């Protein structure tokens, strides 16, 4: 773990990860993005890159809050949002556990809603269709490459 005024990085311990790997959560204390959204996004990135998979436990709310130095309610809000979005289930015995809701139609609709605002901003800034396609392909390929590395 490292801490500085800008960013906090936390490695989730070996016991919680498969094959002794680490999942790194980066929290930027200078970002305008709320801490709970940063946590959600970092965990979702971990799932997308297969650092997390179905059934993997997350740190307890108290543990994560203490290690990062943020309020427990912030972590609880992040976990609740992840549960609502189908990425996590809350188990009384195991705590927060990765549980993927594979409802593809719902996922596509959520992506459509998220992309509407992002694409509108890009259009207002003269980003072309080809530039959007290139950017999406680059990001998608990064996730695929990360997933392949995780499998090896």
mmCIF file of C-alpha atoms in Angstrom, residues 33 39 70 89 94 108 130 147 152:
data_model
loop_
_atom_site.group_PDB
_atom_site.id
_atom_site.type_symbol
_atom_site.label_atom_id
_atom_site.label_comp_id
_atom_site.label_asym_id
_atom_site.label_seq_id
_atom_site.Cartn_x
_atom_site.Cartn_y
_atom_site.Cartn_z
ATOM 1 C CA UNK A 33 -15.509 11.821 -8.695
ATOM 2 C CA UNK A 39 -14.470 2.148 -5.653
ATOM 3 C CA UNK A 70 -12.501 6.681 4.140
ATOM 4 C CA UNK A 89 -24.070 -10.141 -3.698
ATOM 5 C CA UNK A 94 -18.885 -14.200 3.604
ATOM 6 C CA UNK A 108 -26.735 -3.356 -23.086
ATOM 7 C CA UNK A 130 -14.392 7.146 -36.539
ATOM 8 C CA UNK A 147 -8.193 -11.005 -19.453
ATOM 9 C CA UNK A 152 -2.070 -17.456 -18.148
#
